[in-house]
Amino acid sequence: MKLTVFGATGGVGQEIVRQALGAGHQVTAVVRDPARLTVTGPGLDVFPADLADAEAVRPAVAGRDAVLSGLGARSRKHAGDATRLTRTVLGAMKAAGVRRLLAISAAPIGPVPEGDGALDRVARGIVSRVYKDVYADLRAMEAEIAGSATDWTVVRPPKLLNRPVSGVYRTVVGGTPPKGRSLGRADVAHAMLGMVDDAATVQQGVGLAY
């Protein structure tokens, strides 16, 4: 497949690029600073862009089978970036006539899982308060995506870890895995790539966790 990856220098984005190339896909990595992209290999095209203009990034998505986004706020002070940057991606996709989109959000944006214990509920509440601006940004981003004409999927992992890909994790389409406290960035990327041609995930939020 021909894939475009936004946020390709982030933790999940670089894993998407690495695993997609390993699977033999052609990958266009849209990056602000090419020097930060450590992944190389045949089939990779690096597209420098700051995502200020949808028309400027339309060539990066034109003719692609799917777009995968690892865009998000790097910290609380960057809250708002996910919505603003994703709006540019959606505009480029609309202009280019590309429909399939997979984007990363976060577990607290999804439904509260049944079966969570008191500790999980308390921890979820604390995290939601501490990062309320970031999660408000992600909710707005999800609303933009849901209101678009794309065939979208939003994945919602919990706390992200730096671990090798395992391929062993839980997914809940339209929900959140109970007591799902963490997931490796490599497994988030693995899950997103596996959902590219999964019709059951279209126009759905998908909870992920170990």
PDB file of C-alpha atoms in Angstrom:
ATOM      1  CA  MET A   1       0.000   0.000   0.000  1.00  0.00           C
ATOM      2  CA  LYS A   2       0.886   3.643  -0.339  1.00  0.00           C
ATOM      3  CA  LEU A   3       0.697   5.309   3.078  1.00  0.00           C
ATOM      4  CA  THR A   4       1.255   8.822   4.362  1.00  0.00           C
ATOM      5  CA  VAL A   5       2.293   9.336   7.987  1.00  0.00           C
ATOM      6  CA  PHE A   6       1.871  12.653   9.781  1.00  0.00           C
ATOM      7  CA  GLY A   7       3.740  13.232  13.026  1.00  0.00           C
ATOM      8  CA  ALA A   8       6.354  10.856  11.666  1.00  0.00           C
ATOM      9  CA  THR A   9       9.111  12.017  14.030  1.00  0.00           C
ATOM     10  CA  GLY A  10       7.085  11.277  17.170  1.00  0.00           C
ATOM     11  CA  GLY A  11       7.309   8.097  19.210  1.00  0.00           C
ATOM     12  CA  VAL A  12       4.324   6.404  17.588  1.00  0.00           C
ATOM     13  CA  GLY A  13       4.878   8.023  14.195  1.00  0.00           C
ATOM     14  CA  GLN A  14       8.411   6.693  13.804  1.00  0.00           C
ATOM     15  CA  GLU A  15       7.171   3.219  14.733  1.00  0.00           C
ATOM     16  CA  ILE A  16       4.440   3.448  12.101  1.00  0.00           C
ATOM     17  CA  VAL A  17       7.026   4.385   9.487  1.00  0.00           C
ATOM     18  CA  ARG A  18       9.455   1.661  10.587  1.00  0.00           C
ATOM     19  CA  GLN A  19       6.874  -1.117  10.658  1.00  0.00           C
ATOM     20  CA  ALA A  20       5.184  -0.027   7.433  1.00  0.00           C
ATOM     21  CA  LEU A  21       8.496  -0.061   5.573  1.00  0.00           C
ATOM     22  CA  GLY A  22       9.275  -3.454   7.078  1.00  0.00           C
ATOM     23  CA  ALA A  23       5.994  -4.763   5.717  1.00  0.00           C
ATOM     24  CA  GLY A  24       6.878  -3.548   2.237  1.00  0.00           C
ATOM     25  CA  HIS A  25       4.603  -0.504   2.049  1.00  0.00           C
ATOM     26  CA  GLN A  26       5.547   2.738   0.322  1.00  0.00           C
ATOM     27  CA  VAL A  27       5.613   5.465   2.967  1.00  0.00           C
ATOM     28  CA  THR A  28       5.527   9.241   2.731  1.00  0.00           C
ATOM     29  CA  ALA A  29       6.646  10.704   6.071  1.00  0.00           C
ATOM     30  CA  VAL A  30       5.469  14.273   6.594  1.00  0.00           C
ATOM     31  CA  VAL A  31       7.860  15.988   9.007  1.00  0.00           C
ATOM     32  CA  ARG A  32       8.702  19.489  10.186  1.00  0.00           C
ATOM     33  CA  ASP A  33      12.397  18.662  10.685  1.00  0.00           C
ATOM     34  CA  PRO A  34      13.750  15.816   8.516  1.00  0.00           C
ATOM     35  CA  ALA A  35      16.821  15.527  10.762  1.00  0.00           C
ATOM     36  CA  ARG A  36      14.607  14.170  13.554  1.00  0.00           C
ATOM     37  CA  LEU A  37      13.444  11.210  11.461  1.00  0.00           C
ATOM     38  CA  THR A  38      15.798   8.363  12.325  1.00  0.00           C
ATOM     39  CA  VAL A  39      14.071   5.747  10.172  1.00  0.00           C
ATOM     40  CA  THR A  40      15.485   5.078   6.704  1.00  0.00           C
ATOM     41  CA  GLY A  41      14.963   2.479   4.026  1.00  0.00           C
ATOM     42  CA  PRO A  42      13.724   1.693   0.533  1.00  0.00           C
ATOM     43  CA  GLY A  43      10.189   2.884  -0.074  1.00  0.00           C
ATOM     44  CA  LEU A  44      10.481   5.970   2.156  1.00  0.00           C
ATOM     45  CA  ASP A  45       9.793   9.476   0.865  1.00  0.00           C
ATOM     46  CA  VAL A  46      10.375  12.340   3.315  1.00  0.00           C
ATOM     47  CA  PHE A  47       8.084  15.336   2.809  1.00  0.00           C
ATOM     48  CA  PRO A  48       9.105  18.446   4.823  1.00  0.00           C
ATOM     49  CA  ALA A  49       6.128  20.610   5.863  1.00  0.00           C
ATOM     50  CA  ASP A  50       4.959  22.680   8.822  1.00  0.00           C
ATOM     51  CA  LEU A  51       1.235  21.905   8.294  1.00  0.00           C
ATOM     52  CA  ALA A  52       0.284  25.549   8.075  1.00  0.00           C
ATOM     53  CA  ASP A  53      -1.460  25.120   4.722  1.00  0.00           C
ATOM     54  CA  ALA A  54      -3.598  22.188   3.566  1.00  0.00           C
ATOM     55  CA  GLU A  55      -2.905  22.960  -0.090  1.00  0.00           C
ATOM     56  CA  ALA A  56       0.832  22.796   0.515  1.00  0.00           C
ATOM     57  CA  VAL A  57       0.615  19.261   1.915  1.00  0.00           C
ATOM     58  CA  ARG A  58      -1.918  17.951  -0.595  1.00  0.00           C
ATOM     59  CA  PRO A  59       0.876  16.369  -2.702  1.00  0.00           C
ATOM     60  CA  ALA A  60       1.877  14.324   0.341  1.00  0.00           C
ATOM     61  CA  VAL A  61      -1.514  12.587   0.464  1.00  0.00           C
ATOM     62  CA  ALA A  62      -2.570  12.554  -3.190  1.00  0.00           C
ATOM     63  CA  GLY A  63      -2.844   9.025  -4.563  1.00  0.00           C
ATOM     64  CA  ARG A  64      -2.319   7.339  -1.198  1.00  0.00           C
ATOM     65  CA  ASP A  65      -4.356   4.430   0.093  1.00  0.00           C
ATOM     66  CA  ALA A  66      -4.448   5.706   3.673  1.00  0.00           C
ATOM     67  CA  VAL A  67      -3.228   8.447   5.979  1.00  0.00           C
ATOM     68  CA  LEU A  68      -2.014   7.646   9.497  1.00  0.00           C
ATOM     69  CA  SER A  69      -1.602  10.433  12.015  1.00  0.00           C
ATOM     70  CA  GLY A  70       0.523  10.458  15.125  1.00  0.00           C
ATOM     71  CA  LEU A  71      -0.120  14.172  15.637  1.00  0.00           C
ATOM     72  CA  GLY A  72      -0.726  15.499  19.123  1.00  0.00           C
ATOM     73  CA  ALA A  73       0.388  18.013  21.706  1.00  0.00           C
ATOM     74  CA  ARG A  74       3.980  17.400  22.784  1.00  0.00           C
ATOM     75  CA  SER A  75       3.186  18.862  26.198  1.00  0.00           C
ATOM     76  CA  ARG A  76       0.441  20.711  28.047  1.00  0.00           C
ATOM     77  CA  LYS A  77       1.683  24.050  26.762  1.00  0.00           C
ATOM     78  CA  HIS A  78       1.128  22.778  23.207  1.00  0.00           C
ATOM     79  CA  ALA A  79      -2.529  21.904  23.837  1.00  0.00           C
ATOM     80  CA  GLY A  80      -4.471  22.851  20.728  1.00  0.00           C
ATOM     81  CA  ASP A  81      -1.896  21.488  18.302  1.00  0.00           C
ATOM     82  CA  ALA A  82      -3.745  18.225  17.702  1.00  0.00           C
ATOM     83  CA  THR A  83      -6.908  19.973  16.531  1.00  0.00           C
ATOM     84  CA  ARG A  84      -5.136  22.654  14.513  1.00  0.00           C
ATOM     85  CA  LEU A  85      -2.756  20.290  12.731  1.00  0.00           C
ATOM     86  CA  THR A  86      -5.395  17.631  12.109  1.00  0.00           C
ATOM     87  CA  ARG A  87      -7.610  20.258  10.503  1.00  0.00           C
ATOM     88  CA  THR A  88      -4.837  20.804   7.954  1.00  0.00           C
ATOM     89  CA  VAL A  89      -4.579  17.055   7.322  1.00  0.00           C
ATOM     90  CA  LEU A  90      -8.328  16.781   6.778  1.00  0.00           C
ATOM     91  CA  GLY A  91      -8.240  19.688   4.349  1.00  0.00           C
ATOM     92  CA  ALA A  92      -5.441  18.099   2.361  1.00  0.00           C
ATOM     93  CA  MET A  93      -7.242  14.753   2.259  1.00  0.00           C
ATOM     94  CA  LYS A  94     -10.461  16.376   1.075  1.00  0.00           C
ATOM     95  CA  ALA A  95      -8.625  18.262  -1.671  1.00  0.00           C
ATOM     96  CA  ALA A  96      -6.832  15.099  -2.798  1.00  0.00           C
ATOM     97  CA  GLY A  97      -9.880  12.819  -2.577  1.00  0.00           C
ATOM     98  CA  VAL A  98      -8.263  10.447  -0.062  1.00  0.00           C
ATOM     99  CA  ARG A  99     -10.670   8.929   2.439  1.00  0.00           C
ATOM    100  CA  ARG A 100      -8.983   6.486   4.835  1.00  0.00           C
ATOM    101  CA  LEU A 101      -7.641   8.101   8.002  1.00  0.00           C
ATOM    102  CA  LEU A 102      -6.311   6.580  11.221  1.00  0.00           C
ATOM    103  CA  ALA A 103      -5.391   8.907  14.079  1.00  0.00           C
ATOM    104  CA  ILE A 104      -4.171   8.550  17.641  1.00  0.00           C
ATOM    105  CA  SER A 105      -6.081  10.003  20.590  1.00  0.00           C
ATOM    106  CA  ALA A 106      -6.056   8.825  24.236  1.00  0.00           C
ATOM    107  CA  ALA A 107      -7.929   6.403  26.477  1.00  0.00           C
ATOM    108  CA  PRO A 108      -9.578   9.071  28.697  1.00  0.00           C
ATOM    109  CA  ILE A 109     -11.445  10.362  25.629  1.00  0.00           C
ATOM    110  CA  GLY A 110     -13.208   7.023  25.223  1.00  0.00           C
ATOM    111  CA  PRO A 111     -16.066   5.486  27.213  1.00  0.00           C
ATOM    112  CA  VAL A 112     -15.395   4.572  30.836  1.00  0.00           C
ATOM    113  CA  PRO A 113     -14.806   0.798  30.785  1.00  0.00           C
ATOM    114  CA  GLU A 114     -17.006  -1.546  32.755  1.00  0.00           C
ATOM    115  CA  GLY A 115     -15.062  -3.627  35.245  1.00  0.00           C
ATOM    116  CA  ASP A 116     -12.596  -0.950  36.289  1.00  0.00           C
ATOM    117  CA  GLY A 117     -11.805  -1.009  39.976  1.00  0.00           C
ATOM    118  CA  ALA A 118     -11.746   1.946  42.345  1.00  0.00           C
ATOM    119  CA  LEU A 119      -8.008   2.465  41.826  1.00  0.00           C
ATOM    120  CA  ASP A 120      -8.417   2.684  38.063  1.00  0.00           C
ATOM    121  CA  ARG A 121     -11.294   5.145  38.381  1.00  0.00           C
ATOM    122  CA  VAL A 122      -9.348   7.373  40.765  1.00  0.00           C
ATOM    123  CA  ALA A 123      -6.244   7.292  38.575  1.00  0.00           C
ATOM    124  CA  ARG A 124      -8.307   8.102  35.496  1.00  0.00           C
ATOM    125  CA  GLY A 125      -9.837  11.094  37.267  1.00  0.00           C
ATOM    126  CA  ILE A 126      -6.480  12.448  38.415  1.00  0.00           C
ATOM    127  CA  VAL A 127      -4.896  12.092  34.986  1.00  0.00           C
ATOM    128  CA  SER A 128      -7.907  13.734  33.327  1.00  0.00           C
ATOM    129  CA  ARG A 129      -7.636  16.752  35.642  1.00  0.00           C
ATOM    130  CA  VAL A 130      -3.885  17.148  35.280  1.00  0.00           C
ATOM    131  CA  TYR A 131      -4.012  16.948  31.492  1.00  0.00           C
ATOM    132  CA  LYS A 132      -7.427  18.544  31.014  1.00  0.00           C
ATOM    133  CA  ASP A 133      -6.190  20.985  28.353  1.00  0.00           C
ATOM    134  CA  VAL A 134      -4.564  18.190  26.343  1.00  0.00           C
ATOM    135  CA  TYR A 135      -7.685  16.049  26.539  1.00  0.00           C
ATOM    136  CA  ALA A 136      -9.903  18.990  25.598  1.00  0.00           C
ATOM    137  CA  ASP A 137      -7.706  19.350  22.521  1.00  0.00           C
ATOM    138  CA  LEU A 138      -8.076  15.657  21.685  1.00  0.00           C
ATOM    139  CA  ARG A 139     -11.856  15.814  22.097  1.00  0.00           C
ATOM    140  CA  ALA A 140     -11.967  18.737  19.700  1.00  0.00           C
ATOM    141  CA  MET A 141      -9.695  16.850  17.302  1.00  0.00           C
ATOM    142  CA  GLU A 142     -11.958  13.815  17.408  1.00  0.00           C
ATOM    143  CA  ALA A 143     -14.965  16.031  16.720  1.00  0.00           C
ATOM    144  CA  GLU A 144     -13.231  17.485  13.662  1.00  0.00           C
ATOM    145  CA  ILE A 145     -12.422  13.992  12.415  1.00  0.00           C
ATOM    146  CA  ALA A 146     -15.928  12.640  13.073  1.00  0.00           C
ATOM    147  CA  GLY A 147     -17.425  15.580  11.190  1.00  0.00           C
ATOM    148  CA  SER A 148     -15.231  15.007   8.149  1.00  0.00           C
ATOM    149  CA  ALA A 149     -15.993  13.000   5.026  1.00  0.00           C
ATOM    150  CA  THR A 150     -13.180  10.556   5.752  1.00  0.00           C
ATOM    151  CA  ASP A 151     -13.427   6.858   6.556  1.00  0.00           C
ATOM    152  CA  TRP A 152     -11.839   7.457   9.925  1.00  0.00           C
ATOM    153  CA  THR A 153     -10.641   5.394  12.866  1.00  0.00           C
ATOM    154  CA  VAL A 154      -9.400   6.920  16.119  1.00  0.00           C
ATOM    155  CA  VAL A 155      -7.279   4.739  18.403  1.00  0.00           C
ATOM    156  CA  ARG A 156      -7.232   5.490  22.137  1.00  0.00           C
ATOM    157  CA  PRO A 157      -4.301   3.982  24.017  1.00  0.00           C
ATOM    158  CA  PRO A 158      -3.575   4.537  27.732  1.00  0.00           C
ATOM    159  CA  LYS A 159      -0.130   5.454  29.115  1.00  0.00           C
ATOM    160  CA  LEU A 160       2.470   4.967  26.397  1.00  0.00           C
ATOM    161  CA  LEU A 161       5.668   3.011  26.983  1.00  0.00           C
ATOM    162  CA  ASN A 162       8.868   2.495  25.012  1.00  0.00           C
ATOM    163  CA  ARG A 163       8.752  -1.259  24.417  1.00  0.00           C
ATOM    164  CA  PRO A 164       9.432  -3.482  21.410  1.00  0.00           C
ATOM    165  CA  VAL A 165       6.443  -4.515  19.356  1.00  0.00           C
ATOM    166  CA  SER A 166       4.733  -7.594  20.806  1.00  0.00           C
ATOM    167  CA  GLY A 167       1.519  -7.825  18.815  1.00  0.00           C
ATOM    168  CA  VAL A 168      -0.159  -8.958  22.038  1.00  0.00           C
ATOM    169  CA  TYR A 169      -2.699  -6.429  23.313  1.00  0.00           C
ATOM    170  CA  ARG A 170      -6.442  -5.922  23.664  1.00  0.00           C
ATOM    171  CA  THR A 171      -8.639  -3.928  21.298  1.00  0.00           C
ATOM    172  CA  VAL A 172     -12.219  -2.850  21.929  1.00  0.00           C
ATOM    173  CA  VAL A 173     -14.049  -1.287  18.998  1.00  0.00           C
ATOM    174  CA  GLY A 174     -16.303   1.446  20.335  1.00  0.00           C
ATOM    175  CA  GLY A 175     -15.054   0.998  23.890  1.00  0.00           C
ATOM    176  CA  THR A 176     -12.127   0.856  26.299  1.00  0.00           C
ATOM    177  CA  PRO A 177     -10.357  -2.252  27.639  1.00  0.00           C
ATOM    178  CA  PRO A 178     -11.018  -2.579  31.386  1.00  0.00           C
ATOM    179  CA  LYS A 179      -7.994  -2.053  33.621  1.00  0.00           C
ATOM    180  CA  GLY A 180      -5.999  -1.044  30.563  1.00  0.00           C
ATOM    181  CA  ARG A 181      -3.173   0.955  32.065  1.00  0.00           C
ATOM    182  CA  SER A 182      -0.429   0.996  29.436  1.00  0.00           C
ATOM    183  CA  LEU A 183       0.663   0.068  25.927  1.00  0.00           C
ATOM    184  CA  GLY A 184       3.935   0.281  24.027  1.00  0.00           C
ATOM    185  CA  ARG A 185       4.219   2.852  21.270  1.00  0.00           C
ATOM    186  CA  ALA A 186       5.343   0.106  18.894  1.00  0.00           C
ATOM    187  CA  ASP A 187       2.155  -1.851  19.579  1.00  0.00           C
ATOM    188  CA  VAL A 188       0.020   1.251  18.962  1.00  0.00           C
ATOM    189  CA  ALA A 189       1.689   1.521  15.568  1.00  0.00           C
ATOM    190  CA  HIS A 190       1.165  -2.212  14.979  1.00  0.00           C
ATOM    191  CA  ALA A 191      -2.527  -1.873  15.782  1.00  0.00           C
ATOM    192  CA  MET A 192      -3.010   1.151  13.532  1.00  0.00           C
ATOM    193  CA  LEU A 193      -1.373  -0.551  10.574  1.00  0.00           C
ATOM    194  CA  GLY A 194      -3.510  -3.628  11.161  1.00  0.00           C
ATOM    195  CA  MET A 195      -6.682  -1.526  11.042  1.00  0.00           C
ATOM    196  CA  VAL A 196      -5.960   0.209   7.733  1.00  0.00           C
ATOM    197  CA  ASP A 197      -8.121  -2.216   5.758  1.00  0.00           C
ATOM    198  CA  ASP A 198     -10.377  -3.337   8.637  1.00  0.00           C
ATOM    199  CA  ALA A 199     -13.909  -2.207   7.767  1.00  0.00           C
ATOM    200  CA  ALA A 200     -15.135  -2.955  11.304  1.00  0.00           C
ATOM    201  CA  THR A 201     -13.076  -0.035  12.625  1.00  0.00           C
ATOM    202  CA  VAL A 202     -14.328   2.598  10.189  1.00  0.00           C
ATOM    203  CA  GLN A 203     -16.013   5.553  11.924  1.00  0.00           C
ATOM    204  CA  GLN A 204     -15.152   4.046  15.298  1.00  0.00           C
ATOM    205  CA  GLY A 205     -13.029   4.844  18.293  1.00  0.00           C
ATOM    206  CA  VAL A 206     -10.925   1.835  19.252  1.00  0.00           C
ATOM    207  CA  GLY A 207      -9.574   1.332  22.756  1.00  0.00           C
ATOM    208  CA  LEU A 208      -6.172  -0.332  23.066  1.00  0.00           C
ATOM    209  CA  ALA A 209      -4.252  -1.702  26.051  1.00  0.00           C
ATOM    210  CA  TYR A 210      -2.129  -4.616  27.241  1.00  0.00           C
TER     211      TYR A 210
END
